[in-house]
CSV table of C-alpha atoms and ligand atoms in Angstrom, one decimal:
chain,number,residue,atom,x,y,z
A,2,UNK,CA,-60.4,146.8,175.8
A,3,UNK,CA,-60.7,145.9,179.4
A,4,UNK,CA,-57.4,145.7,181.2
A,5,UNK,CA,-56.0,142.3,182.3
A,6,UNK,CA,-56.7,141.8,186.0
A,7,UNK,CA,-55.0,138.8,187.6
A,8,UNK,CA,-57.5,138.5,190.5
A,9,UNK,CA,-60.5,138.6,188.1
A,10,UNK,CA,-58.9,136.0,185.9
A,11,UNK,CA,-58.3,133.8,189.0
A,12,UNK,CA,-61.9,134.3,190.1
A,13,UNK,CA,-63.2,133.0,186.8
A,14,UNK,CA,-61.8,129.5,187.5
A,15,UNK,CA,-64.2,127.0,188.9
A,16,UNK,CA,-62.4,124.4,190.9
A,17,UNK,CA,-64.3,122.1,193.2
A,18,UNK,CA,-63.9,118.8,194.9
A,19,UNK,CA,-65.0,115.4,193.5
A,20,UNK,CA,-67.6,115.2,196.4
A,21,UNK,CA,-68.8,118.7,195.8
A,22,UNK,CA,-66.4,120.2,198.3
A,23,UNK,CA,-65.8,123.9,197.7
A,24,UNK,CA,-62.1,123.2,197.8
A,25,UNK,CA,-60.7,120.7,195.3
A,26,UNK,CA,-60.2,117.3,196.8
A,27,UNK,CA,-56.7,116.6,198.0
A,28,UNK,CA,-55.0,113.8,196.1
A,29,UNK,CA,-51.9,112.4,197.7
A,30,UNK,CA,-51.2,109.3,195.6
A,31,UNK,CA,-47.8,108.8,194.2
A,32,UNK,CA,-49.1,106.6,191.4
A,33,UNK,CA,-52.3,106.1,189.5
A,34,UNK,CA,-54.2,103.1,188.3
A,35,UNK,CA,-55.3,102.4,184.7
A,36,UNK,CA,-58.2,100.2,183.6
A,37,UNK,CA,-56.5,99.4,180.4
A,38,UNK,CA,-52.9,98.6,179.6
A,39,UNK,CA,-53.0,100.6,176.3
A,40,UNK,CA,-54.3,103.7,178.2
A,41,UNK,CA,-51.1,103.6,180.4
A,42,UNK,CA,-48.9,103.5,177.3
A,43,UNK,CA,-50.8,106.4,175.8
A,44,UNK,CA,-50.4,108.4,179.0
A,45,UNK,CA,-46.7,107.7,179.0
A,46,UNK,CA,-46.6,109.3,175.5
A,47,UNK,CA,-48.6,112.3,176.7
A,48,UNK,CA,-51.6,111.3,174.5
A,49,UNK,CA,-54.3,111.1,177.1
A,50,UNK,CA,-56.2,114.1,178.4
A,51,UNK,CA,-56.9,114.2,182.2
A,52,UNK,CA,-55.0,111.0,183.0
A,53,UNK,CA,-52.4,111.0,185.7
A,54,UNK,CA,-49.5,108.6,185.6
A,55,UNK,CA,-47.0,109.4,188.4
A,56,UNK,CA,-47.0,112.3,190.9
A,57,UNK,CA,-43.5,113.6,190.0
A,58,UNK,CA,-44.9,114.4,186.5
A,59,UNK,CA,-48.4,115.6,187.4
A,60,UNK,CA,-50.9,115.1,190.1
A,61,UNK,CA,-54.4,116.6,190.5
A,62,UNK,CA,-53.5,118.9,193.4
A,63,UNK,CA,-50.5,120.3,191.6
A,64,UNK,CA,-52.6,120.7,188.5
A,65,UNK,CA,-55.2,122.7,190.3
A,66,UNK,CA,-52.6,125.1,191.7
A,67,UNK,CA,-50.8,125.3,188.4
A,68,UNK,CA,-54.0,126.1,186.5
A,69,UNK,CA,-54.8,128.8,189.0
A,70,UNK,CA,-51.3,130.4,188.7
A,71,UNK,CA,-51.5,130.2,184.9
A,72,UNK,CA,-54.9,132.0,185.0
A,73,UNK,CA,-53.5,134.7,187.3
A,74,UNK,CA,-50.4,135.1,185.2
A,75,UNK,CA,-52.2,135.0,181.8
A,76,UNK,CA,-49.9,132.1,180.7
A,77,UNK,CA,-51.1,128.9,178.9
A,78,UNK,CA,-49.6,126.7,181.6
A,79,UNK,CA,-47.6,126.5,184.8
A,80,UNK,CA,-45.8,123.9,186.9
A,81,UNK,CA,-45.3,124.0,190.7
A,82,UNK,CA,-42.0,123.2,192.4
A,83,UNK,CA,-40.7,122.4,195.8
A,84,UNK,CA,-39.0,125.8,196.2
A,85,UNK,CA,-38.4,129.0,194.4
A,86,UNK,CA,-34.8,128.0,193.7
A,87,UNK,CA,-36.1,124.8,192.1
A,88,UNK,CA,-38.3,126.9,189.8
A,89,UNK,CA,-35.4,129.2,188.9
A,90,UNK,CA,-32.8,126.6,188.3
A,91,UNK,CA,-35.1,124.2,186.4
A,92,UNK,CA,-36.4,127.1,184.2
A,93,UNK,CA,-32.8,128.2,183.3
A,94,UNK,CA,-31.4,124.7,182.8
A,95,UNK,CA,-34.3,123.8,180.5
A,96,UNK,CA,-33.3,126.6,178.1
A,97,UNK,CA,-29.5,126.5,178.4
A,98,UNK,CA,-27.0,123.9,177.2
A,99,UNK,CA,-23.3,123.7,177.8
A,100,UNK,CA,-21.5,126.6,176.2
A,101,UNK,CA,-24.4,128.9,176.2
A,102,UNK,CA,-24.5,132.4,177.6
A,103,UNK,CA,-26.8,134.3,179.9
A,104,UNK,CA,-27.2,138.0,180.6
A,105,UNK,CA,-28.5,138.6,184.1
A,106,UNK,CA,-29.3,141.4,186.4
A,107,UNK,CA,-26.6,141.7,189.1
A,108,UNK,CA,-29.2,142.5,191.7
A,109,UNK,CA,-31.0,139.2,191.9
A,110,UNK,CA,-31.8,137.1,194.9
A,111,UNK,CA,-28.6,135.8,196.5
A,112,UNK,CA,-29.2,132.2,195.7
A,113,UNK,CA,-30.0,133.0,192.1
A,114,UNK,CA,-26.8,135.1,191.9
A,115,UNK,CA,-24.7,132.2,193.4
A,116,UNK,CA,-26.3,129.7,190.9
A,117,UNK,CA,-25.5,131.9,188.0
A,118,UNK,CA,-22.1,133.0,189.0
A,119,UNK,CA,-20.7,129.8,190.5
A,120,UNK,CA,-22.8,126.8,189.9
A,121,UNK,CA,-23.3,127.2,186.1
A,122,UNK,CA,-19.5,127.2,185.7
A,123,UNK,CA,-19.8,123.4,185.9
A,124,UNK,CA,-21.7,123.4,182.6
A,125,UNK,CA,-19.4,126.0,181.0
A,126,UNK,CA,-22.4,128.4,180.9
A,127,UNK,CA,-21.0,132.0,181.0
A,128,UNK,CA,-23.0,134.7,182.7
A,129,UNK,CA,-22.6,138.5,182.2
A,130,UNK,CA,-24.1,140.7,184.9
A,131,UNK,CA,-25.6,144.1,184.3
A,132,UNK,CA,-27.5,146.7,186.2
A,133,UNK,CA,-31.1,145.8,185.3
A,134,UNK,CA,-32.0,149.5,184.6
A,135,UNK,CA,-29.2,149.9,182.1
A,136,UNK,CA,-30.6,148.7,178.7
A,137,UNK,CA,-27.5,149.8,176.8
A,138,UNK,CA,-25.4,147.5,179.0
A,139,UNK,CA,-27.8,144.7,178.3
A,140,UNK,CA,-27.6,145.2,174.5
A,141,UNK,CA,-23.8,145.3,174.7
A,142,UNK,CA,-23.6,142.1,176.8
A,143,UNK,CA,-25.5,140.0,174.3
A,144,UNK,CA,-23.5,137.4,172.4
A,145,UNK,CA,-24.4,135.1,169.5
A,146,UNK,CA,-24.9,132.3,172.0
A,147,UNK,CA,-27.0,134.2,174.5
A,148,UNK,CA,-30.0,132.1,175.3
A,149,UNK,CA,-31.4,133.8,178.4
A,150,UNK,CA,-32.0,137.3,179.7
A,151,UNK,CA,-32.7,137.0,183.4
A,152,UNK,CA,-34.1,139.6,185.7
A,153,UNK,CA,-36.4,140.3,188.6
A,154,UNK,CA,-39.4,142.7,188.2
A,155,UNK,CA,-38.5,144.4,191.4
A,156,UNK,CA,-34.9,143.8,192.4
A,157,UNK,CA,-33.7,142.5,195.7
A,158,UNK,CA,-33.0,144.5,197.9
A,159,UNK,CA,-32.7,147.8,196.0
A,160,UNK,CA,-36.1,147.7,194.5
A,161,UNK,CA,-35.0,148.7,191.0
A,162,UNK,CA,-37.6,148.1,188.4
A,163,UNK,CA,-37.0,146.2,185.2
A,164,UNK,CA,-38.4,147.6,181.9
A,165,UNK,CA,-39.9,144.2,180.9
A,166,UNK,CA,-41.3,145.3,177.5
A,167,UNK,CA,-38.0,146.8,176.5
A,168,UNK,CA,-36.0,143.8,177.7
A,169,UNK,CA,-38.5,141.5,175.9
A,170,UNK,CA,-37.9,143.4,172.7
A,171,UNK,CA,-34.1,142.9,173.0
A,172,UNK,CA,-34.5,139.2,173.9
A,173,UNK,CA,-36.8,138.7,170.8
A,174,UNK,CA,-34.3,140.5,168.5
A,175,UNK,CA,-31.6,138.1,169.6
A,176,UNK,CA,-33.6,134.9,169.9
A,177,UNK,CA,-33.1,134.7,173.6
A,178,UNK,CA,-35.8,133.9,176.3
A,179,UNK,CA,-36.6,136.5,178.9
A,180,UNK,CA,-37.1,134.9,182.3
A,181,UNK,CA,-38.5,137.1,185.0
A,182,UNK,CA,-38.6,136.4,188.7
A,183,UNK,CA,-41.9,138.1,189.9
A,184,UNK,CA,-41.7,137.0,193.6
A,185,UNK,CA,-41.8,140.6,195.0
A,186,UNK,CA,-44.7,141.7,192.9
A,187,UNK,CA,-47.4,139.0,192.2
A,188,UNK,CA,-50.6,140.5,190.8
A,189,UNK,CA,-49.0,144.0,190.8
A,190,UNK,CA,-47.2,143.2,187.6
A,191,UNK,CA,-47.9,140.5,185.1
A,192,UNK,CA,-44.6,139.9,183.3
A,193,UNK,CA,-45.9,137.5,180.7
A,194,UNK,CA,-48.5,140.0,179.6
A,195,UNK,CA,-45.6,142.5,179.2
A,196,UNK,CA,-43.5,140.2,177.0
A,197,UNK,CA,-41.6,137.9,179.3
A,198,UNK,CA,-41.3,134.3,178.0
A,199,UNK,CA,-41.2,132.6,181.4
A,200,UNK,CA,-42.2,133.8,184.8
A,201,UNK,CA,-40.8,132.2,188.0
A,202,UNK,CA,-41.9,132.6,191.6
A,203,UNK,CA,-40.8,131.7,195.0
A,204,UNK,CA,-44.3,131.0,196.4
A,205,UNK,CA,-42.7,130.9,199.8
A,206,UNK,CA,-43.2,134.6,199.9
A,207,UNK,CA,-46.4,136.6,199.1
A,208,UNK,CA,-48.2,134.0,197.1
A,209,UNK,CA,-48.5,131.6,200.1
A,210,UNK,CA,-48.1,134.4,202.6
A,211,UNK,CA,-48.0,132.3,205.7
A,212,UNK,CA,-44.4,131.4,206.0
A,213,UNK,CA,-45.3,127.8,206.7
A,214,UNK,CA,-43.6,126.2,203.6
A,215,UNK,CA,-41.1,126.6,200.8
A,216,UNK,CA,-42.5,126.4,197.3
A,217,UNK,CA,-42.1,127.7,193.8
A,218,UNK,CA,-43.7,128.0,190.4
A,219,UNK,CA,-42.8,128.3,186.7
A,220,UNK,CA,-45.3,129.9,184.3
A,221,UNK,CA,-45.1,130.0,180.5
A,222,UNK,CA,-46.3,128.6,177.2
A,223,UNK,CA,-47.8,125.1,177.0
A,224,UNK,CA,-44.9,124.1,174.8
A,225,UNK,CA,-42.3,125.2,177.3
A,226,UNK,CA,-44.0,123.7,180.4
A,227,UNK,CA,-44.4,120.4,178.5
A,228,UNK,CA,-40.7,120.5,177.6
A,229,UNK,CA,-39.9,120.9,181.3
A,230,UNK,CA,-41.8,117.7,182.2
A,231,UNK,CA,-40.9,115.7,179.2
A,232,UNK,CA,-40.2,112.1,180.3
A,233,UNK,CA,-36.9,111.9,178.5
A,234,UNK,CA,-35.5,115.5,178.4
A,235,UNK,CA,-37.4,117.6,180.9
A,236,UNK,CA,-35.3,119.2,183.6
A,237,UNK,CA,-38.2,119.3,186.1
A,238,UNK,CA,-39.2,115.7,185.4
A,239,UNK,CA,-35.6,114.4,185.6
A,240,UNK,CA,-34.2,116.4,188.5
A,241,UNK,CA,-37.5,116.0,190.2
A,242,UNK,CA,-38.1,119.1,192.4
A,243,UNK,CA,-41.9,118.5,192.5
A,244,UNK,CA,-44.1,120.2,195.1
A,245,UNK,CA,-45.8,118.0,197.6
A,246,UNK,CA,-49.5,117.8,196.6
A,247,UNK,CA,-50.7,118.3,200.3
A,248,UNK,CA,-48.8,121.6,200.1
A,249,UNK,CA,-50.2,122.6,196.8
A,250,UNK,CA,-53.7,122.3,198.1
A,251,UNK,CA,-52.9,124.5,201.1
A,252,UNK,CA,-51.2,127.1,198.9
A,253,UNK,CA,-54.1,127.1,196.5
A,254,UNK,CA,-56.4,128.3,199.3
A,255,UNK,CA,-54.0,131.1,200.2
A,256,UNK,CA,-53.7,132.2,196.6
A,257,UNK,CA,-57.4,133.2,196.6
A,258,UNK,CA,-56.7,135.9,199.2
A,259,UNK,CA,-53.6,137.2,197.5
A,260,UNK,CA,-55.2,140.2,195.9
A,261,UNK,CA,-56.5,141.5,199.2
A,262,UNK,CA,-53.2,140.9,201.0
A,263,UNK,CA,-51.2,142.6,198.3
A,264,UNK,CA,-53.4,145.7,198.5
A,265,UNK,CA,-52.9,145.9,202.3
A,266,UNK,CA,-49.2,145.2,202.1
A,267,UNK,CA,-48.9,148.0,199.5
A,268,UNK,CA,-51.0,150.4,201.6
A,269,UNK,CA,-49.0,149.9,204.7
A,270,UNK,CA,-45.6,150.1,202.9
A,271,UNK,CA,-46.7,153.3,201.1
A,272,UNK,CA,-47.6,154.8,204.5
A,273,UNK,CA,-44.3,153.9,206.1
A,274,UNK,CA,-42.3,155.0,203.1
A,275,UNK,CA,-43.9,158.4,203.2
A,276,UNK,CA,-43.3,158.6,207.0
A,277,UNK,CA,-39.6,157.6,206.6
A,278,UNK,CA,-39.3,160.4,203.9
A,279,UNK,CA,-40.8,163.0,206.2
A,280,UNK,CA,-38.5,161.8,208.9
A,281,UNK,CA,-35.5,162.4,206.6
A,282,UNK,CA,-34.5,158.7,206.7
A,283,UNK,CA,-33.2,157.5,203.4
A,284,UNK,CA,-35.8,155.2,202.0
A,285,UNK,CA,-36.3,153.3,198.7
A,286,UNK,CA,-39.9,152.5,197.7
A,287,UNK,CA,-41.2,152.3,194.1
A,288,UNK,CA,-44.4,154.1,195.2
A,289,UNK,CA,-42.5,157.3,196.0
A,290,UNK,CA,-42.4,159.8,193.1
A,291,UNK,CA,-38.7,160.3,193.8
A,292,UNK,CA,-38.0,156.6,193.0
A,293,UNK,CA,-36.0,156.6,189.7
A,294,UNK,CA,-38.4,154.2,188.1
A,295,UNK,CA,-41.6,155.4,189.6
A,296,UNK,CA,-43.1,156.3,186.3
A,297,UNK,CA,-41.9,153.1,184.7
A,298,UNK,CA,-43.5,150.9,187.3
A,299,UNK,CA,-46.7,152.9,187.2
A,300,UNK,CA,-46.9,152.2,183.5
A,301,UNK,CA,-46.3,148.5,184.0
A,302,UNK,CA,-48.6,147.9,186.9
A,303,UNK,CA,-52.0,146.3,187.1
A,304,UNK,CA,-54.2,148.9,188.7
A,305,UNK,CA,-55.3,149.0,192.3
A,306,UNK,CA,-52.7,146.7,193.8
A,307,UNK,CA,-50.4,149.5,194.8
A,308,UNK,CA,-46.6,149.4,194.7
A,309,UNK,CA,-45.9,146.3,196.8
A,310,UNK,CA,-45.0,145.5,200.4
A,311,UNK,CA,-41.2,145.9,200.2
A,312,UNK,CA,-39.2,148.9,201.4
A,313,UNK,CA,-35.5,149.4,201.9
A,314,UNK,CA,-34.2,151.9,204.5
A,315,UNK,CA,-30.6,153.0,204.5
A,316,UNK,CA,-29.3,153.4,208.1
A,317,UNK,CA,-25.8,153.9,206.7
A,318,UNK,CA,-23.8,151.5,208.9
A,319,UNK,CA,-24.2,147.9,209.9
A,320,UNK,CA,-24.0,148.8,213.6
A,321,UNK,CA,-26.9,151.2,213.3
A,322,UNK,CA,-28.9,148.7,211.3
A,323,UNK,CA,-28.3,145.9,213.9
A,324,UNK,CA,-29.2,148.2,216.8
A,325,UNK,CA,-32.4,149.4,215.0
A,326,UNK,CA,-33.5,145.8,214.2
A,327,UNK,CA,-32.9,144.5,217.7
A,328,UNK,CA,-34.9,147.3,219.2
A,329,UNK,CA,-37.7,147.0,216.6
A,330,UNK,CA,-38.1,143.3,217.3
A,331,UNK,CA,-38.2,143.9,221.1
A,332,UNK,CA,-41.0,146.5,221.0
A,333,UNK,CA,-43.1,144.5,218.5
A,334,UNK,CA,-42.6,146.1,215.1
A,335,UNK,CA,-42.2,142.7,213.7
A,336,UNK,CA,-39.5,140.0,213.4
A,337,UNK,CA,-35.8,140.1,212.7
A,338,UNK,CA,-35.9,137.5,210.0
A,339,UNK,CA,-35.0,136.9,206.4
A,340,UNK,CA,-37.8,136.2,203.8
A,341,UNK,CA,-40.8,138.3,203.0
A,342,UNK,CA,-44.5,138.3,202.2
A,343,UNK,CA,-45.5,137.3,205.6
A,344,UNK,CA,-48.6,138.8,207.4
A,345,UNK,CA,-46.3,140.3,210.0
A,346,UNK,CA,-43.5,142.7,209.3
A,347,UNK,CA,-40.1,141.1,208.7
A,348,UNK,CA,-36.8,143.0,208.5
A,349,UNK,CA,-33.2,142.1,207.9
A,350,UNK,CA,-29.9,143.6,207.0
A,351,UNK,CA,-29.5,142.6,203.4
A,352,UNK,CA,-25.7,142.9,203.1
A,353,UNK,CA,-25.1,140.4,205.9
A,354,UNK,CA,-28.1,138.1,205.2
A,355,UNK,CA,-30.0,137.6,202.0
A,356,UNK,CA,-27.4,139.2,199.8
A,357,UNK,CA,-24.4,137.8,201.6
A,358,UNK,CA,-23.7,135.5,198.6
A,359,UNK,CA,-23.0,138.7,196.6
A,360,UNK,CA,-19.3,139.6,197.2
A,361,UNK,CA,-18.8,142.9,199.1
A,362,UNK,CA,-17.2,144.7,196.2
A,363,UNK,CA,-20.2,143.8,194.0
A,364,UNK,CA,-22.6,145.0,196.7
A,365,UNK,CA,-20.7,148.3,196.7
A,366,UNK,CA,-20.9,148.4,192.9
A,367,UNK,CA,-24.6,147.9,192.9
A,368,UNK,CA,-25.0,150.7,195.4
A,369,UNK,CA,-26.0,148.6,198.4
A,370,UNK,CA,-25.3,150.3,201.7
A,371,UNK,CA,-24.0,148.1,204.5
A,372,UNK,CA,-26.7,149.7,206.7
A,373,UNK,CA,-29.6,148.7,204.4
A,374,UNK,CA,-32.5,147.3,206.2
A,375,UNK,CA,-35.1,145.6,204.0
A,376,UNK,CA,-38.6,145.6,205.3
A,377,UNK,CA,-41.4,143.3,204.2
A,378,UNK,CA,-44.2,145.3,205.6
A,379,UNK,CA,-47.0,143.2,207.2
A,380,UNK,CA,-50.8,143.4,207.1
A,381,UNK,CA,-50.9,145.6,210.3
A,382,UNK,CA,-54.3,147.0,210.9
A,383,UNK,CA,-53.0,150.0,212.8
A,384,UNK,CA,-50.0,151.0,210.7
A,385,UNK,CA,-49.8,154.5,212.4
A,386,UNK,CA,-49.0,152.7,215.7
A,387,UNK,CA,-46.4,150.7,213.9
A,388,UNK,CA,-44.8,153.9,212.7
A,389,UNK,CA,-44.8,155.3,216.2
A,390,UNK,CA,-42.9,152.1,217.3
A,391,UNK,CA,-40.4,152.4,214.4
A,392,UNK,CA,-39.8,156.1,215.3
A,393,UNK,CA,-38.7,155.0,218.8
A,394,UNK,CA,-36.1,152.7,217.3
A,395,UNK,CA,-34.6,155.2,214.8
B,401,LIG,C1,-36.8,133.7,198.3
B,401,LIG,C2,-36.6,134.1,196.9
B,401,LIG,C3,-36.1,133.1,196.0
B,401,LIG,C4,-35.8,131.7,196.4
B,401,LIG,O1,-37.0,131.0,196.8
B,401,LIG,P1,-37.0,129.8,197.8
B,401,LIG,O2,-38.5,129.5,197.9
B,401,LIG,O3,-36.4,130.2,199.1
B,401,LIG,O4,-36.2,128.7,197.1
B,401,LIG,C5,-35.9,133.5,194.7
B,401,LIG,N1,-36.2,134.8,194.3
B,401,LIG,C6,-36.6,135.7,195.1
B,401,LIG,C7,-36.8,137.1,194.6
B,401,LIG,C8,-36.8,135.4,196.4
B,401,LIG,O5,-37.2,136.4,197.3
């Protein structure tokens, strides 16, 4: 059997504009006309195919992007949101009710961690945190009311790899849904194909790749996506974090170059990770054979996309990290900035920025050094020159 390939699946889609434009026409209407009153009622009840009612529910531009994401992910359906956090929070709230329980990786994105640890207390939803690579801890943390197992394919910022097939098996045994944030590894890994129930993205990062907007996506079964946008009970429909259709149409165009970008991000990151290793700088990168889950990720990956664009370098102290980053920005390695998946290299000190929501003692517990510098390696054409610049800053 031919292996699933996200870019090939995406390329099979034929989406074109109503006037024959090679790009689908942009539709920016908030509401849609009906020629018959009955047709409107039927659309309200979800009984008409291809009819649009109101833009918070569906609109053509969001549908094009959602269809493309579903094709890439191998899911039946998808829905696009105004941010990655909107995707994550809607996806979770749709599955969980008051009094339910979640088991989550402790090394998630800072905003996700804060939502799980602090915000969900409002709804009396209890969350147990585990190290994502510790499957025994996961099994032990499960309770009769566990509804969600939550993890990131590649964790932030330590780049630990989740064993999605094993986690999916545990989730299924206990009737829980496995939700996977695949923001760091679009196309490299296809979580739904590996057994995840729901895949969430911050499209702000690699998928859009231009750092010109904030956006997110939820991919899953048709039944689940329909439940999210149910007029009476859908979290996405009722909380309303819909993506602007003008934005959708611009992200769609960027999605079609994602495979080429991911390959170049990976190639450059692999190069730098090997150079850091030779230089005896402590570095974490899943593409290095010394990475503890190197074999696992190799077995999960779609071929030819490499090991991703993220590397973490341990400079031991915050002072050393700050001084490195300031020099690196000055001589043109990239930008001292949070976020990732941009065409230029971005770097930040995780402990004091993107993981600052995570309390210091938990940062220590998860093995995060205060001098950790996370790199989102850019699309540099001359990566050897970039390494020469980095060396000057170390
Ligand atoms: C950035 C990020 C988010 C949040 O996405 P926004 O688009 O900023 O809301 C969630 N998860 C991961 C892994 C991220 O990197």
